[in-house]
CSV table of C-alpha atoms in Angstrom, one decimal:
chain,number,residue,atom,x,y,z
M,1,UNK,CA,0.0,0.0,0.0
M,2,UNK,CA,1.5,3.8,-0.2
M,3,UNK,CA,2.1,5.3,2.3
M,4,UNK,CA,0.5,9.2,2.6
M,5,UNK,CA,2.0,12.4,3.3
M,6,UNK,CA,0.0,15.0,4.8
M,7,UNK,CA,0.8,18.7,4.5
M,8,UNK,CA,0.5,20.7,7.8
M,9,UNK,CA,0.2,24.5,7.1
M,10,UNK,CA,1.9,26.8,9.7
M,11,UNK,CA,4.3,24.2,11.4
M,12,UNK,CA,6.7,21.1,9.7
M,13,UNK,CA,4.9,18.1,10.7
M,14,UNK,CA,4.3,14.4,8.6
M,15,UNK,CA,1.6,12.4,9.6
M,16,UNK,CA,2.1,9.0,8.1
M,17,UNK,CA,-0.5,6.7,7.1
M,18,UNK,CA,0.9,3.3,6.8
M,19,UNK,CA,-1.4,0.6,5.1
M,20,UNK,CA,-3.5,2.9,3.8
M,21,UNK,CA,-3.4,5.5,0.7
M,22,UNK,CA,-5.4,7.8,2.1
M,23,UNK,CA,-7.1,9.3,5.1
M,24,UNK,CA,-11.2,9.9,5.5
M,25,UNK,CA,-12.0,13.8,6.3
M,26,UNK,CA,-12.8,12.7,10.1
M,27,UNK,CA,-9.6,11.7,10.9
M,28,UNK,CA,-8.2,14.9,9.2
M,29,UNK,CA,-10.6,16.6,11.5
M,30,UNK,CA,-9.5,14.7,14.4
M,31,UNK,CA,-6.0,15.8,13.4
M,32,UNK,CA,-6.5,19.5,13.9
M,33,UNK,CA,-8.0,19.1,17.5
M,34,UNK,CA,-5.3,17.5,18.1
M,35,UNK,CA,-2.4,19.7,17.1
M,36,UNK,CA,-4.3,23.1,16.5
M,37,UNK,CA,-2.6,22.6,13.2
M,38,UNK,CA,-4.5,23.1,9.7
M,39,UNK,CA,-4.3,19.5,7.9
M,40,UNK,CA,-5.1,20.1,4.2
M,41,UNK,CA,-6.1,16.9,1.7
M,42,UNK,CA,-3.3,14.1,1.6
M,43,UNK,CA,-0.7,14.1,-1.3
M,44,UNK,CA,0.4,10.9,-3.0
M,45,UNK,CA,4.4,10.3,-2.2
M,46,UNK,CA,5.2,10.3,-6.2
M,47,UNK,CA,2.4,13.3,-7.1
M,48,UNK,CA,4.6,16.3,-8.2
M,49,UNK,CA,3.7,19.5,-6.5
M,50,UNK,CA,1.3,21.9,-9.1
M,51,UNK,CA,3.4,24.7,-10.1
M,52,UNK,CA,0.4,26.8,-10.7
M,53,UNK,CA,-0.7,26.6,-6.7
M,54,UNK,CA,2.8,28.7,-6.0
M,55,UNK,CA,2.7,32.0,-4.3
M,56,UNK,CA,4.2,34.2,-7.6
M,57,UNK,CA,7.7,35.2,-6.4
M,58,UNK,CA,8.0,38.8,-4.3
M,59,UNK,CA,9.3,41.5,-6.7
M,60,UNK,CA,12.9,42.8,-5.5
M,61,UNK,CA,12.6,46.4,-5.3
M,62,UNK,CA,15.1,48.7,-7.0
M,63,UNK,CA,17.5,50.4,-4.9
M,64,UNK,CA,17.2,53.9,-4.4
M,65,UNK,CA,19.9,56.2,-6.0
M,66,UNK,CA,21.8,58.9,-3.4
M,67,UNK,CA,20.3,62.2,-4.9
M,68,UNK,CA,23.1,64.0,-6.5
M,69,UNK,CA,24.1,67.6,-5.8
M,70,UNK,CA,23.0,70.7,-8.0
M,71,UNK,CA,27.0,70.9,-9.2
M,72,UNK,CA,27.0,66.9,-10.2
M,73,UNK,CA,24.1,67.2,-12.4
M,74,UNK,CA,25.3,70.0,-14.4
M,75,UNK,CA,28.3,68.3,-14.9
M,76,UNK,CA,26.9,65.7,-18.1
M,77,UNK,CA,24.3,67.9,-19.7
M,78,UNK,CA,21.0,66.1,-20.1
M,79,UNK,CA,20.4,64.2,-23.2
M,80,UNK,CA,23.6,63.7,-23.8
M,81,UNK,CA,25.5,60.5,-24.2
M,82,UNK,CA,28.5,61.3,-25.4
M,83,UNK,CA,29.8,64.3,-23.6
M,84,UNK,CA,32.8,63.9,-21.3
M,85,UNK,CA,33.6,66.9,-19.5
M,86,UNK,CA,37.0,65.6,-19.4
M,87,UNK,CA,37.9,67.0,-23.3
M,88,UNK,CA,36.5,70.0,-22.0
M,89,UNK,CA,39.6,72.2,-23.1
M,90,UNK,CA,39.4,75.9,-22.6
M,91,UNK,CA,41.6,77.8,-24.9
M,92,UNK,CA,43.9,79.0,-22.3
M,93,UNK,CA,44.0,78.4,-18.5
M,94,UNK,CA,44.4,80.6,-15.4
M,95,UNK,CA,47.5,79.9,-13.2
M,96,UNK,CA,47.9,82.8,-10.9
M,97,UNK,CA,45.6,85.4,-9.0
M,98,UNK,CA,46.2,88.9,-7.7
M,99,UNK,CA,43.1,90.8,-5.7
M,100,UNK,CA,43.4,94.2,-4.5
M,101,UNK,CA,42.4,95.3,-0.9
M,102,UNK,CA,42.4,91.7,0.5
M,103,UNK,CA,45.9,90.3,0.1
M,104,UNK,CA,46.0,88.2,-2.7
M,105,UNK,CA,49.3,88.4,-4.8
M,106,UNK,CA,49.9,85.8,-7.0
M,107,UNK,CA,48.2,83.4,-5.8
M,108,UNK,CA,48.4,79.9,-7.4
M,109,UNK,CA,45.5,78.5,-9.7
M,110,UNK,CA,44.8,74.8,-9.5
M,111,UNK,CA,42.6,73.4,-12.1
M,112,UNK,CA,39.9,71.0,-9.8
M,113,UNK,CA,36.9,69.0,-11.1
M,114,UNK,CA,34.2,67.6,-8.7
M,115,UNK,CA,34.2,65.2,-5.7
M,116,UNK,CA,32.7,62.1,-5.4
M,117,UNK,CA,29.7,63.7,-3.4
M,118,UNK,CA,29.3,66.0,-6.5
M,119,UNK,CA,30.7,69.0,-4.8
M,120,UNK,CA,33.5,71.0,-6.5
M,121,UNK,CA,37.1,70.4,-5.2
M,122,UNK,CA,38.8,73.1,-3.8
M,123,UNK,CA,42.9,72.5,-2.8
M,124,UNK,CA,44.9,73.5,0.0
M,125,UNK,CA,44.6,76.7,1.9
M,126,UNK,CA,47.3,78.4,-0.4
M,127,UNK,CA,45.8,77.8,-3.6
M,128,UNK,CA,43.0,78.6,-5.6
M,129,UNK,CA,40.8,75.7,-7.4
M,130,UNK,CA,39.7,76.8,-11.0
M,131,UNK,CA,36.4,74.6,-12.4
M,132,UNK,CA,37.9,73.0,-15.1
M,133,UNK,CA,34.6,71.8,-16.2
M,134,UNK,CA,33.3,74.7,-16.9
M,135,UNK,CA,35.1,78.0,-18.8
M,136,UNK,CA,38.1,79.8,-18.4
M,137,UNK,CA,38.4,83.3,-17.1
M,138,UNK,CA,37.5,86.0,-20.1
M,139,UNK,CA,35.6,83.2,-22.2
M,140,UNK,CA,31.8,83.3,-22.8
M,141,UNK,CA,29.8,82.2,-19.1
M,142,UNK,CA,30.7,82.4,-15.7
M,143,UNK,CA,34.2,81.0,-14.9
M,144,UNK,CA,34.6,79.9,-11.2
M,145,UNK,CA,37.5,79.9,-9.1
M,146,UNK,CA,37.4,78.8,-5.4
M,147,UNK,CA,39.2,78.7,-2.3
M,148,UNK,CA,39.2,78.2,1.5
M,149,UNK,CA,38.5,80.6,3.8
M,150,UNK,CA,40.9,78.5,6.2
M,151,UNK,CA,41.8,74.8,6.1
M,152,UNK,CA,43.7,72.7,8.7
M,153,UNK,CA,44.0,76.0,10.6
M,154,UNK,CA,45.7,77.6,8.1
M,155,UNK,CA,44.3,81.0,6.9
M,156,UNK,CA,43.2,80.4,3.0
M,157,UNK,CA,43.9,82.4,0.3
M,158,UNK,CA,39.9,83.6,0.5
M,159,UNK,CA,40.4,84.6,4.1
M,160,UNK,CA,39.4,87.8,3.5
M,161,UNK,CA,37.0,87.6,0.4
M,162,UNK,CA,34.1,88.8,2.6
M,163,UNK,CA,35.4,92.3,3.1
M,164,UNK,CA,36.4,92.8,-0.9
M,165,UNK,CA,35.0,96.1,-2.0
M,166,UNK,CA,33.3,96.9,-5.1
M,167,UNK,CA,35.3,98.1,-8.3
M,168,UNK,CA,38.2,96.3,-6.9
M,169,UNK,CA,40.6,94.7,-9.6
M,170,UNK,CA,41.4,91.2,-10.1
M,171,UNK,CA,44.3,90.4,-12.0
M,172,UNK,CA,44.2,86.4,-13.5
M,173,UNK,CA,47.3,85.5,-15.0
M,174,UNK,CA,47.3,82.7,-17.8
M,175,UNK,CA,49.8,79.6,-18.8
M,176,UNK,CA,50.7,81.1,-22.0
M,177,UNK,CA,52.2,84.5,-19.8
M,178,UNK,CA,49.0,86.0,-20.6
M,179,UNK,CA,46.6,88.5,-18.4
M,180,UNK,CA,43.3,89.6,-18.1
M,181,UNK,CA,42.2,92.1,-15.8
M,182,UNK,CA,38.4,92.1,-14.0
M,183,UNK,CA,36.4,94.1,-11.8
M,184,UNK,CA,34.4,93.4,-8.7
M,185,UNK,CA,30.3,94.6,-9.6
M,186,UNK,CA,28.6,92.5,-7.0
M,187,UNK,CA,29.2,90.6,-4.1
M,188,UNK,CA,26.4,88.6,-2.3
M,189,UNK,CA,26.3,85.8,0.9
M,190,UNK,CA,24.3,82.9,0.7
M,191,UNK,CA,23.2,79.3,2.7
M,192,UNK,CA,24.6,77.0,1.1
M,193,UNK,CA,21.4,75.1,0.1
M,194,UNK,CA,20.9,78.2,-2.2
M,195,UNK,CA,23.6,79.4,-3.9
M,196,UNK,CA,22.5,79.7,-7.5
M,197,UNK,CA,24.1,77.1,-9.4
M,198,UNK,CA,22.7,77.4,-12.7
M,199,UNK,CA,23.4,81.0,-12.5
M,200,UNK,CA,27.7,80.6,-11.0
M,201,UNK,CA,28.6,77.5,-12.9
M,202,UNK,CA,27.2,78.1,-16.7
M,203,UNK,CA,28.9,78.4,-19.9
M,204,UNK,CA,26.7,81.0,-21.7
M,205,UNK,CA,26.5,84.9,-21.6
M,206,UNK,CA,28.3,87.5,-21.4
M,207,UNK,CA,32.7,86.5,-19.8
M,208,UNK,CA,32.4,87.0,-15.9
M,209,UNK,CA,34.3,85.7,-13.1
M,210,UNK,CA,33.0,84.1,-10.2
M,211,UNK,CA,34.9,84.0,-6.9
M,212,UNK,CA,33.6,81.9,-4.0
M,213,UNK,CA,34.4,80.9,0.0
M,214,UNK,CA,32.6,79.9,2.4
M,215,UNK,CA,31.3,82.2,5.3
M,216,UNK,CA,28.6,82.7,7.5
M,217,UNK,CA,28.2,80.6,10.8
M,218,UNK,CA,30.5,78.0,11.8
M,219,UNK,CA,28.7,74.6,12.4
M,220,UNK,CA,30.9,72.6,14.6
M,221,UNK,CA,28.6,69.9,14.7
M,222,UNK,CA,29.2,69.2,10.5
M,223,UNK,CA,32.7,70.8,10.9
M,224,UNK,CA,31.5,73.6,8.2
M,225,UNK,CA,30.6,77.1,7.8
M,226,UNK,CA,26.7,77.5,6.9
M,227,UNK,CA,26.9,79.9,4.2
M,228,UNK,CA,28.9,81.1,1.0
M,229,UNK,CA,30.5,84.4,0.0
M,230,UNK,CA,30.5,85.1,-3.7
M,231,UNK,CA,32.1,87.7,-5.7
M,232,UNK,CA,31.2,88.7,-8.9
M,233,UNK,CA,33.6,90.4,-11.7
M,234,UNK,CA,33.4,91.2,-15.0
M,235,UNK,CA,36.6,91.7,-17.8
M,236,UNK,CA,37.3,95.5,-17.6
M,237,UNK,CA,36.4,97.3,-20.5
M,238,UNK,CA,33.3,95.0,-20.5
């Protein structure tokens, strides 16, 4: 005779019926007194299980991307999928700074790209960081340069970008012994959750320069200052 196999829902537990191929719906009943255990019809030993009768699988759900900063996205223009912003070659590029009336005399320019969080690099507390990414001082858009206000204690070469006046001259100096001198027309502070990207790190308009710290508040609790000082200047002559 075969013997039966009984499936128990809610627990792992075989009830065998030995001589017999099956069991009557009484003893099933009697089964579930019992145990407190649900006993659902016997299954043959050989009878394959119905693959229709399976729960459908649970879906896996797609992870969620870290948002990206304002400066990350505008770094691959949208649409396209062939732009690298590392043939980005502007026709000449700054390597020295000079700012009247807040100590800044030939100050080195770094070219810097962008971070792995999607911020903008910016070197060590005696240099400046020039977005690469974006154009070089004199060309067509805003061209941004960068630097600390202090860094490992050390005063930065924007330490005193807050106090620049306006119609103060900015002398950028160029690798091919070139120079190009600017003036200061606006200066503004802002949080930092709303400085105006699209407006500082663009490639269209009218040449300006864009020079940026950070200021405002120190946080101790994020080790960073709340705000950022921005200076706006346009080529002389403009």
């Amino acid at each position: 005779m075969t013997a039966a196999r009984w499936l128990l829902v809610g627990a792992v537990l075989v009830v065998s019926a030995c001589g017999r191929a099956g069991t009557s719906r009484v003893e099933a009943d009697l089964a579930f007194a019992l145990t407190g255990i649900a006993v659902a019809a016997p299954v043959a030993e050989d009878t394959e299980p119905d693959p229709s009768l399976a729960p459908p699988p649970t879906p896996t759900p797609e992870p969620t991307p870290a948002p990206l900063s304002p400066l990350a996205e505008l770094v691959t223009p949208v649409g396209s999928s062939t732009y690298d912003p590392a043939e980005h070659q502007p026709s000449v590029a700054p390597v020295s700074l000079t700012i009247d009336g807040i100590r800044v005399s030939d100050a080195p320019v770094t070219a810097v790209g962008v971070r792995s969080d999607g911020e903008m690099d910016v070197p060590s507390a005696s240099e400046v960081g020039w977005y690469r990414f974006g154009p070089s001082p004199g060309e067509n858009g805003s061209a941004v340069l960068a630097a600390h206000i202090a860094f490992d204690g050390v005063d930065g070469v924007f330490r005193n970008l807050d106090a620049i006046e306006l119609g103060a001259q900015v002398e950028v100096g160029y690798a091919d012994g070139t120079t190009t001198v600017f003036e200061v027309v606006d200066t503004a502070q802002y949080d930092k959750a709303e400085l105006p990207f699209d407006d500082i790190f663009t490639s269209d308009g009218d040449p300006s320069l864009t020079l940026i710290t950070c200021g405002g508040d120190f946080n101790r609790s994020i080790s960073s200052y709340e705000d950022n000082v921005v200076a706006y200047a346009v080529p002389v002559g403009s």
